[in-house]
mmCIF file with all atom_site columns, C-alpha atoms in Angstrom:
data_model
loop_
_atom_site.group_PDB
_atom_site.id
_atom_site.type_symbol
_atom_site.label_atom_id
_atom_site.label_alt_id
_atom_site.label_comp_id
_atom_site.label_asym_id
_atom_site.label_entity_id
_atom_site.label_seq_id
_atom_site.pdbx_PDB_ins_code
_atom_site.Cartn_x
_atom_site.Cartn_y
_atom_site.Cartn_z
_atom_site.occupancy
_atom_site.B_iso_or_equiv
_atom_site.pdbx_formal_charge
_atom_site.auth_seq_id
_atom_site.auth_comp_id
_atom_site.auth_asym_id
_atom_site.auth_atom_id
_atom_site.pdbx_PDB_model_num
ATOM 1  C CA . MET V 1 1  ? -23.273 -2.195  4.029  1.00 97.00 ? 1  MET V CA 1
ATOM 2  C CA . VAL V 1 2  ? -21.192 -4.741  5.872  1.00 97.00 ? 2  VAL V CA 1
ATOM 3  C CA . THR V 1 3  ? -17.950 -3.488  7.396  1.00 96.00 ? 3  THR V CA 1
ATOM 4  C CA . GLY V 1 4  ? -15.516 -6.332  7.831  1.00 95.00 ? 4  GLY V CA 1
ATOM 5  C CA . GLY V 1 5  ? -17.635 -8.103  5.252  1.00 96.00 ? 5  GLY V CA 1
ATOM 6  C CA . ALA V 1 6  ? -14.835 -10.349 4.064  1.00 95.00 ? 6  ALA V CA 1
ATOM 7  C CA . GLY V 1 7  ? -14.315 -11.846 7.511  1.00 94.00 ? 7  GLY V CA 1
ATOM 8  C CA . PHE V 1 8  ? -15.938 -15.038 8.734  1.00 93.00 ? 8  PHE V CA 1
ATOM 9  C CA . ILE V 1 9  ? -19.088 -13.551 10.253 1.00 96.00 ? 9  ILE V CA 1
ATOM 10 C CA . GLY V 1 10 ? -19.320 -10.623 7.836  1.00 96.00 ? 10 GLY V CA 1
ATOM 11 C CA . SER V 1 11 ? -19.105 -12.837 4.761  1.00 97.00 ? 11 SER V CA 1
ATOM 12 C CA . HIS V 1 12 ? -22.008 -14.962 5.987  1.00 97.00 ? 12 HIS V CA 1
ATOM 13 C CA . ILE V 1 13 ? -24.068 -11.806 6.478  1.00 98.00 ? 13 ILE V CA 1
ATOM 14 C CA . VAL V 1 14 ? -23.112 -10.719 2.951  1.00 98.00 ? 14 VAL V CA 1
ATOM 15 C CA . ASP V 1 15 ? -24.167 -14.073 1.494  1.00 98.00 ? 15 ASP V CA 1
ATOM 16 C CA . GLU V 1 16 ? -27.553 -13.830 3.223  1.00 98.00 ? 16 GLU V CA 1
ATOM 17 C CA . LEU V 1 17 ? -28.132 -10.233 2.108  1.00 98.00 ? 17 LEU V CA 1
ATOM 18 C CA . VAL V 1 18 ? -27.345 -11.190 -1.484 1.00 98.00 ? 18 VAL V CA 1
ATOM 19 C CA . ARG V 1 19 ? -29.620 -14.234 -1.204 1.00 97.00 ? 19 ARG V CA 1
ATOM 20 C CA . ARG V 1 20 ? -32.415 -11.884 -0.099 1.00 98.00 ? 20 ARG V CA 1
ATOM 21 C CA . GLY V 1 21 ? -31.780 -9.586  -3.060 1.00 97.00 ? 21 GLY V CA 1
ATOM 22 C CA . CYS V 1 22 ? -30.372 -6.675  -1.052 1.00 97.00 ? 22 CYS V CA 1
ATOM 23 C CA . GLU V 1 23 ? -27.968 -4.224  -2.652 1.00 96.00 ? 23 GLU V CA 1
ATOM 24 C CA . THR V 1 24 ? -24.819 -4.957  -0.658 1.00 97.00 ? 24 THR V CA 1
ATOM 25 C CA . ILE V 1 25 ? -21.600 -2.995  -0.143 1.00 97.00 ? 25 ILE V CA 1
ATOM 26 C CA . VAL V 1 26 ? -18.614 -4.509  1.639  1.00 97.00 ? 26 VAL V CA 1
ATOM 27 C CA . MET V 1 27 ? -15.922 -2.372  3.283  1.00 96.00 ? 27 MET V CA 1
ATOM 28 C CA . ASP V 1 28 ? -12.860 -4.322  4.325  1.00 96.00 ? 28 ASP V CA 1
ATOM 29 C CA . LEU V 1 29 ? -9.070  -4.410  4.240  1.00 92.00 ? 29 LEU V CA 1
ATOM 30 C CA . PHE V 1 30 ? -9.095  -7.357  1.885  1.00 89.00 ? 30 PHE V CA 1
ATOM 31 C CA . SER V 1 31 ? -6.514  -10.108 1.992  1.00 76.00 ? 31 SER V CA 1
ATOM 32 C CA . LYS V 1 32 ? -6.315  -13.072 -0.356 1.00 69.00 ? 32 LYS V CA 1
ATOM 33 C CA . TYR V 1 33 ? -7.548  -15.278 2.476  1.00 71.00 ? 33 TYR V CA 1
ATOM 34 C CA . ASN V 1 34 ? -10.568 -13.110 3.306  1.00 83.00 ? 34 ASN V CA 1
ATOM 35 C CA . LEU V 1 35 ? -11.476 -12.466 -0.313 1.00 88.00 ? 35 LEU V CA 1
ATOM 36 C CA . ARG V 1 36 ? -12.109 -16.199 -0.666 1.00 91.00 ? 36 ARG V CA 1
ATOM 37 C CA . ASN V 1 37 ? -14.887 -15.814 1.906  1.00 94.00 ? 37 ASN V CA 1
ATOM 38 C CA . LEU V 1 38 ? -16.820 -13.712 -0.629 1.00 95.00 ? 38 LEU V CA 1
ATOM 39 C CA . GLU V 1 39 ? -16.467 -16.158 -3.507 1.00 94.00 ? 39 GLU V CA 1
ATOM 40 C CA . LYS V 1 40 ? -20.170 -17.062 -3.513 1.00 95.00 ? 40 LYS V CA 1
ATOM 41 C CA . SER V 1 41 ? -21.382 -13.439 -3.641 1.00 96.00 ? 41 SER V CA 1
ATOM 42 C CA . LYS V 1 42 ? -18.555 -11.554 -5.365 1.00 93.00 ? 42 LYS V CA 1
ATOM 43 C CA . GLU V 1 43 ? -20.491 -10.910 -8.585 1.00 96.00 ? 43 GLU V CA 1
ATOM 44 C CA . SER V 1 44 ? -23.404 -9.330  -6.699 1.00 97.00 ? 44 SER V CA 1
ATOM 45 C CA . ILE V 1 45 ? -21.675 -6.903  -4.325 1.00 97.00 ? 45 ILE V CA 1
ATOM 46 C CA . SER V 1 46 ? -19.770 -3.635  -4.376 1.00 96.00 ? 46 SER V CA 1
ATOM 47 C CA . LEU V 1 47 ? -16.366 -3.585  -2.688 1.00 95.00 ? 47 LEU V CA 1
ATOM 48 C CA . ILE V 1 48 ? -14.635 -0.759  -0.858 1.00 95.00 ? 48 ILE V CA 1
ATOM 49 C CA . ASN V 1 49 ? -11.037 -1.548  0.021  1.00 95.00 ? 49 ASN V CA 1
ATOM 50 C CA . GLY V 1 50 ? -10.258 0.435   3.134  1.00 95.00 ? 50 GLY V CA 1
ATOM 51 C CA . SER V 1 51 ? -10.448 0.746   6.878  1.00 94.00 ? 51 SER V CA 1
ATOM 52 C CA . VAL V 1 52 ? -13.212 2.003   9.137  1.00 95.00 ? 52 VAL V CA 1
ATOM 53 C CA . THR V 1 53 ? -10.475 4.048   10.833 1.00 95.00 ? 53 THR V CA 1
ATOM 54 C CA . ASP V 1 54 ? -10.322 6.257   7.724  1.00 96.00 ? 54 ASP V CA 1
ATOM 55 C CA . GLU V 1 55 ? -12.910 8.870   8.662  1.00 95.00 ? 55 GLU V CA 1
ATOM 56 C CA . LYS V 1 56 ? -13.010 10.446  5.192  1.00 96.00 ? 56 LYS V CA 1
ATOM 57 C CA . LEU V 1 57 ? -13.436 7.072   3.468  1.00 96.00 ? 57 LEU V CA 1
ATOM 58 C CA . VAL V 1 58 ? -16.288 6.186   5.798  1.00 95.00 ? 58 VAL V CA 1
ATOM 59 C CA . ARG V 1 59 ? -17.946 9.595   5.476  1.00 94.00 ? 59 ARG V CA 1
ATOM 60 C CA . ASP V 1 60 ? -17.648 9.606   1.667  1.00 94.00 ? 60 ASP V CA 1
ATOM 61 C CA . ASN V 1 61 ? -18.916 6.050   1.141  1.00 90.00 ? 61 ASN V CA 1
ATOM 62 C CA . VAL V 1 62 ? -21.490 5.337   3.783  1.00 84.00 ? 62 VAL V CA 1
ATOM 63 C CA . GLU V 1 63 ? -24.819 6.564   2.492  1.00 86.00 ? 63 GLU V CA 1
ATOM 64 C CA . VAL V 1 64 ? -26.810 3.448   3.237  1.00 91.00 ? 64 VAL V CA 1
ATOM 65 C CA . ASP V 1 65 ? -29.930 2.474   5.138  1.00 93.00 ? 65 ASP V CA 1
ATOM 66 C CA . VAL V 1 66 ? -28.376 -0.299  7.243  1.00 96.00 ? 66 VAL V CA 1
ATOM 67 C CA . ILE V 1 67 ? -24.850 -1.058  8.445  1.00 96.00 ? 67 ILE V CA 1
ATOM 68 C CA . PHE V 1 68 ? -23.724 -4.393  9.817  1.00 97.00 ? 68 PHE V CA 1
ATOM 69 C CA . HIS V 1 69 ? -20.546 -3.329  11.609 1.00 97.00 ? 69 HIS V CA 1
ATOM 70 C CA . GLU V 1 70 ? -18.320 -6.401  11.771 1.00 96.00 ? 70 GLU V CA 1
ATOM 71 C CA . ALA V 1 71 ? -14.922 -4.731  11.277 1.00 94.00 ? 71 ALA V CA 1
ATOM 72 C CA . ALA V 1 72 ? -12.649 -5.514  14.195 1.00 92.00 ? 72 ALA V CA 1
ATOM 73 C CA . CYS V 1 73 ? -9.225  -6.821  15.075 1.00 89.00 ? 73 CYS V CA 1
ATOM 74 C CA . ASN V 1 74 ? -9.131  -10.444 16.120 1.00 85.00 ? 74 ASN V CA 1
ATOM 75 C CA . LEU V 1 75 ? -7.533  -11.564 19.368 1.00 88.00 ? 75 LEU V CA 1
ATOM 76 C CA . ALA V 1 76 ? -4.169  -12.531 17.851 1.00 89.00 ? 76 ALA V CA 1
ATOM 77 C CA . SER V 1 77 ? -3.713  -9.205  16.048 1.00 87.00 ? 77 SER V CA 1
ATOM 78 C CA . SER V 1 78 ? -4.899  -7.346  19.177 1.00 90.00 ? 78 SER V CA 1
ATOM 79 C CA . ILE V 1 79 ? -2.118  -8.950  21.201 1.00 93.00 ? 79 ILE V CA 1
ATOM 80 C CA . GLN V 1 80 ? 0.486   -8.252  18.510 1.00 94.00 ? 80 GLN V CA 1
ATOM 81 C CA . SER V 1 81 ? -0.604  -4.654  17.984 1.00 93.00 ? 81 SER V CA 1
ATOM 82 C CA . PRO V 1 82 ? -2.810  -3.356  20.788 1.00 94.00 ? 82 PRO V CA 1
ATOM 83 C CA . MET V 1 83 ? -2.723  0.253   19.562 1.00 94.00 ? 83 MET V CA 1
ATOM 84 C CA . ASN V 1 84 ? -3.984  -0.790  16.124 1.00 92.00 ? 84 ASN V CA 1
ATOM 85 C CA . ALA V 1 85 ? -6.728  -2.837  17.791 1.00 93.00 ? 85 ALA V CA 1
ATOM 86 C CA . LEU V 1 86 ? -7.720  0.204   19.831 1.00 94.00 ? 86 LEU V CA 1
ATOM 87 C CA . MET V 1 87 ? -7.942  2.326   16.691 1.00 93.00 ? 87 MET V CA 1
ATOM 88 C CA . VAL V 1 88 ? -9.950  -0.201  14.682 1.00 93.00 ? 88 VAL V CA 1
ATOM 89 C CA . ASN V 1 89 ? -12.249 -1.347  17.451 1.00 94.00 ? 89 ASN V CA 1
ATOM 90 C CA . THR V 1 90 ? -13.011 2.074   18.953 1.00 95.00 ? 90 THR V CA 1
ATOM 91 C CA . LYS V 1 91 ? -12.212 4.837   16.458 1.00 95.00 ? 91 LYS V CA 1
ATOM 92 C CA . GLY V 1 92 ? -13.566 2.714   13.618 1.00 95.00 ? 92 GLY V CA 1
ATOM 93 C CA . THR V 1 93 ? -16.796 2.143   15.489 1.00 95.00 ? 93 THR V CA 1
ATOM 94 C CA . LEU V 1 94 ? -17.033 5.854   16.291 1.00 96.00 ? 94 LEU V CA 1
ATOM 95 C CA . ASN V 1 95 ? -16.554 6.713   12.609 1.00 95.00 ? 95 ASN V CA 1
ATOM 96 C CA . ILE V 1 96 ? -19.391 4.358   11.657 1.00 95.00 ? 96 ILE V CA 1
ATOM 97 C CA . CYS V 1 97 ? -21.654 5.830   14.361 1.00 94.00 ? 97 CYS V CA 1
ATOM 98 C CA . LYS V 1 98 ? -21.055 9.372   13.072 1.00 92.00 ? 98 LYS V CA 1
ATOM 99 C CA . VAL V 1 99 ? -22.590 8.712   9.644  1.00 86.00 ? 99 VAL V CA 1
#
Protein backbone atom coordinates (compact mmCIF):
# COMPACT_ATOMS: atom_id res chain seq x y z
CA MET A 1 0.00 0.00 0.00
CA VAL A 2 1.10 3.53 -0.75
CA THR A 3 -0.65 6.29 1.19
CA GLY A 4 -0.45 9.54 -0.70
CA GLY A 5 0.23 7.37 -3.71
CA ALA A 6 -1.08 9.91 -6.20
CA GLY A 7 1.41 12.55 -5.10
CA PHE A 8 4.77 13.14 -6.74
CA ILE A 9 6.88 10.80 -4.62
CA GLY A 10 4.09 8.29 -3.96
CA SER A 11 3.25 7.89 -7.64
CA HIS A 12 6.87 7.05 -8.46
CA ILE A 13 6.84 4.40 -5.73
CA VAL A 14 3.59 3.04 -7.19
CA ASP A 15 5.08 2.88 -10.69
CA GLU A 16 8.09 0.94 -9.38
CA LEU A 17 5.96 -1.48 -7.36
CA VAL A 18 3.82 -2.19 -10.42
CA ARG A 19 6.95 -2.61 -12.55
CA ARG A 20 8.15 -5.22 -10.04
CA GLY A 21 4.82 -7.05 -10.21
CA CYS A 22 3.66 -6.17 -6.70
CA GLU A 23 -0.03 -6.03 -5.87
CA THR A 24 -0.43 -2.32 -5.14
CA ILE A 25 -3.12 -0.35 -3.32
CA VAL A 26 -3.14 3.45 -3.32
CA MET A 27 -4.92 5.47 -0.63
CA ASP A 28 -5.22 9.15 -1.44
CA LEU A 29 -7.58 12.12 -1.57
CA PHE A 30 -7.47 12.16 -5.34
CA SER A 31 -7.61 15.34 -7.37
CA LYS A 32 -7.63 15.58 -11.15
CA TYR A 33 -4.05 16.84 -10.99
CA ASN A 34 -2.78 14.00 -8.80
CA LEU A 35 -4.70 11.31 -10.65
CA ARG A 36 -2.62 12.15 -13.72
CA ASN A 37 0.44 11.04 -11.76
CA LEU A 38 -0.93 7.48 -11.80
CA GLU A 39 -1.63 7.37 -15.53
CA LYS A 40 1.13 4.83 -16.21
CA SER A 41 -0.03 2.37 -13.54
CA LYS A 42 -3.78 3.01 -13.22
CA GLU A 43 -4.82 -0.30 -14.82
CA SER A 44 -2.69 -2.32 -12.39
CA ILE A 45 -3.58 -0.82 -9.00
CA SER A 46 -6.46 -0.66 -6.55
CA LEU A 47 -7.59 2.78 -5.42
CA ILE A 48 -9.01 3.87 -2.09
CA ASN A 49 -10.32 7.42 -2.12
CA GLY A 50 -9.96 8.71 1.41
CA SER A 51 -7.77 10.21 4.07
CA VAL A 52 -5.34 8.61 6.49
CA THR A 53 -7.07 10.74 9.15
CA ASP A 54 -10.14 8.50 8.81
CA GLU A 55 -9.30 5.86 11.42
CA LYS A 56 -12.11 3.51 10.37
CA LEU A 57 -11.16 3.71 6.68
CA VAL A 58 -7.55 2.94 7.52
CA ARG A 59 -8.44 0.12 9.91
CA ASP A 60 -10.90 -1.46 7.45
CA ASN A 61 -8.62 -1.27 4.40
CA VAL A 62 -5.08 -1.75 5.57
CA GLU A 63 -4.41 -5.46 5.68
CA VAL A 64 -1.14 -5.42 3.79
CA ASP A 65 2.43 -6.57 4.28
CA VAL A 66 4.12 -3.24 3.53
CA ILE A 67 3.04 0.40 3.73
CA PHE A 68 4.85 3.27 2.08
CA HIS A 69 3.40 6.19 4.05
CA GLU A 70 3.67 9.24 1.81
CA ALA A 71 0.42 11.00 2.76
CA ALA A 72 1.14 14.48 4.05
CA CYS A 73 0.20 18.10 3.62
CA ASN A 74 2.61 20.13 1.54
CA LEU A 75 4.12 23.37 2.79
CA ALA A 76 1.61 25.67 1.06
CA SER A 77 -1.43 23.84 2.43
CA SER A 78 0.22 23.65 5.87
CA ILE A 79 0.51 27.43 5.96
CA GLN A 80 -3.06 27.91 4.74
CA SER A 81 -4.53 25.36 7.14
CA PRO A 82 -2.14 24.44 9.95
CA MET A 83 -4.76 22.47 11.91
CA ASN A 84 -5.50 20.28 8.88
CA ALA A 85 -1.76 19.74 8.41
CA LEU A 86 -1.47 18.71 12.05
CA MET A 87 -4.28 16.19 11.63
CA VAL A 88 -2.95 14.68 8.41
CA ASN A 89 0.71 14.66 9.33
CA THR A 90 0.35 13.40 12.91
CA LYS A 91 -3.04 11.73 13.40
CA GLY A 92 -2.81 10.17 9.94
CA THR A 93 0.60 8.76 10.72
CA LEU A 94 -0.66 7.46 14.07
CA ASN A 95 -3.59 5.75 12.34
CA ILE A 96 -1.20 4.02 9.93
CA CYS A 97 1.07 2.94 12.81
CA LYS A 98 -1.87 1.37 14.67
CA VAL A 99 -2.62 -1.19 11.94
